[in-house]
Amino acid sequence: MRAVVQRVSSASVSIGGTVKSAIGPGLLVLLGVGHEDTQEDLDWLVKKVAGLRIFDDEAGVMNRSVVEVGGEALVVSQFTLMASTKKGNRPSYLGAAGHEKAVPMYEAFCSALSEAIGRPVGTGEFGADMQVALVNDGPVTICMDTNL
């Protein structure tokens, strides 16, 4: 699994001009699922995202997690994170899991992250043409891959 985790002041995802989900301060997680990803990968990534210490403490040091600051989370599926760009200029998406695997993994990730942070997680709509808006706070952006 691959994730791009961004600390945000706010973020939203819209479909067809209608806002599906919006959050205030917290994390925007763009999530890609690969063919080889397992429940173990999902569990590891949820634990890492929920515990990622990228929020400031009282001394202004990034030392607190989204849980500790009471932040929100928005998770958007993004199969393009699984792109391979080794050959040519057109990305290959052969590493991305198909709907039959990716949808249940995405939904399970959202559910597990919600449980881990103790609040509902905003979502996009798997496979939809989505517009994601965000105010990146910092900016702080962390790329994570369960296979690296």
mmCIF file of N, CA, C and O in Angstrom, residues 6 9-11 19 21 29 53 56 67 79 89 99 103 119-120 131 144 147:
data_model
loop_
_atom_site.group_PDB
_atom_site.id
_atom_site.type_symbol
_atom_site.label_atom_id
_atom_site.label_comp_id
_atom_site.label_asym_id
_atom_site.label_seq_id
_atom_site.Cartn_x
_atom_site.Cartn_y
_atom_site.Cartn_z
ATOM 1 N N GLN A 6 -0.867 14.162 4.289
ATOM 2 C CA GLN A 6 -0.635 15.594 4.376
ATOM 3 C C GLN A 6 -1.314 16.155 5.615
ATOM 4 O O GLN A 6 -2.478 15.858 5.879
ATOM 5 N N SER A 9 -4.901 22.151 7.265
ATOM 6 C CA SER A 9 -5.783 23.017 8.055
ATOM 7 C C SER A 9 -7.222 22.691 7.723
ATOM 8 O O SER A 9 -8.108 22.786 8.573
ATOM 9 N N SER A 10 -7.437 22.298 6.449
ATOM 10 C CA SER A 10 -8.756 21.866 5.993
ATOM 11 C C SER A 10 -8.577 21.097 4.691
ATOM 12 O O SER A 10 -7.582 21.268 3.991
ATOM 13 N N ALA A 11 -9.548 20.243 4.392
ATOM 14 C CA ALA A 11 -9.529 19.482 3.141
ATOM 15 C C ALA A 11 -10.953 19.031 2.835
ATOM 16 O O ALA A 11 -11.780 18.865 3.739
ATOM 17 N N VAL A 19 -19.847 18.576 -2.469
ATOM 18 C CA VAL A 19 -18.887 18.136 -1.453
ATOM 19 C C VAL A 19 -19.377 16.842 -0.822
ATOM 20 O O VAL A 19 -20.480 16.770 -0.296
ATOM 21 N N SER A 21 -17.184 14.971 1.388
ATOM 22 C CA SER A 21 -16.625 14.983 2.736
ATOM 23 C C SER A 21 -15.736 16.205 2.896
ATOM 24 O O SER A 21 -15.079 16.626 1.942
ATOM 25 N N VAL A 29 -5.301 11.770 3.588
ATOM 26 C CA VAL A 29 -4.563 10.573 3.204
ATOM 27 C C VAL A 29 -5.005 10.159 1.808
ATOM 28 O O VAL A 29 -6.176 9.840 1.595
ATOM 29 N N ARG A 53 3.757 11.419 14.237
ATOM 30 C CA ARG A 53 3.922 12.617 15.075
ATOM 31 C C ARG A 53 4.338 13.809 14.215
ATOM 32 O O ARG A 53 5.518 14.142 14.120
ATOM 33 N N ASP A 56 2.367 19.945 15.954
ATOM 34 C CA ASP A 56 3.185 20.664 16.931
ATOM 35 C C ASP A 56 2.707 20.448 18.361
ATOM 36 O O ASP A 56 1.504 20.400 18.630
ATOM 37 N N VAL A 67 -4.277 11.805 16.763
ATOM 38 C CA VAL A 67 -5.077 11.390 17.918
ATOM 39 C C VAL A 67 -4.873 12.360 19.071
ATOM 40 O O VAL A 67 -5.838 12.818 19.691
ATOM 41 N N PHE A 79 -5.535 5.274 -7.165
ATOM 42 C CA PHE A 79 -4.787 4.184 -7.774
ATOM 43 C C PHE A 79 -3.533 4.681 -8.487
ATOM 44 O O PHE A 79 -2.560 3.935 -8.653
ATOM 45 N N ASN A 89 7.179 7.652 -20.998
ATOM 46 C CA ASN A 89 6.569 8.796 -20.316
ATOM 47 C C ASN A 89 5.122 8.573 -19.936
ATOM 48 O O ASN A 89 4.506 9.439 -19.322
ATOM 49 N N HIS A 99 -10.591 -3.497 -8.763
ATOM 50 C CA HIS A 99 -11.700 -3.157 -7.866
ATOM 51 C C HIS A 99 -12.003 -4.256 -6.850
ATOM 52 O O HIS A 99 -12.284 -3.970 -5.689
ATOM 53 N N VAL A 103 -11.278 -2.133 -3.471
ATOM 54 C CA VAL A 103 -12.431 -1.553 -2.765
ATOM 55 C C VAL A 103 -12.527 -2.074 -1.332
ATOM 56 O O VAL A 103 -12.605 -1.274 -0.397
ATOM 57 N N ARG A 119 -12.721 8.621 15.832
ATOM 58 C CA ARG A 119 -13.731 9.503 15.237
ATOM 59 C C ARG A 119 -13.964 9.083 13.793
ATOM 60 O O ARG A 119 -13.131 8.418 13.195
ATOM 61 N N PRO A 120 -15.114 9.467 13.224
ATOM 62 C CA PRO A 120 -15.391 9.107 11.833
ATOM 63 C C PRO A 120 -14.345 9.682 10.878
ATOM 64 O O PRO A 120 -13.792 10.760 11.120
ATOM 65 N N GLN A 131 -12.632 15.788 -7.054
ATOM 66 C CA GLN A 131 -11.819 16.986 -6.931
ATOM 67 C C GLN A 131 -11.475 17.132 -5.449
ATOM 68 O O GLN A 131 -12.369 17.192 -4.612
ATOM 69 N N MET A 144 4.448 7.246 2.250
ATOM 70 C CA MET A 144 4.653 5.974 2.947
ATOM 71 C C MET A 144 4.353 4.832 2.002
ATOM 72 O O MET A 144 3.428 4.913 1.194
ATOM 73 N N ASN A 147 5.888 -1.512 1.355
ATOM 74 C CA ASN A 147 6.859 -2.425 0.766
ATOM 75 C C ASN A 147 8.266 -1.857 0.705
ATOM 76 O O ASN A 147 9.150 -2.464 0.109
#
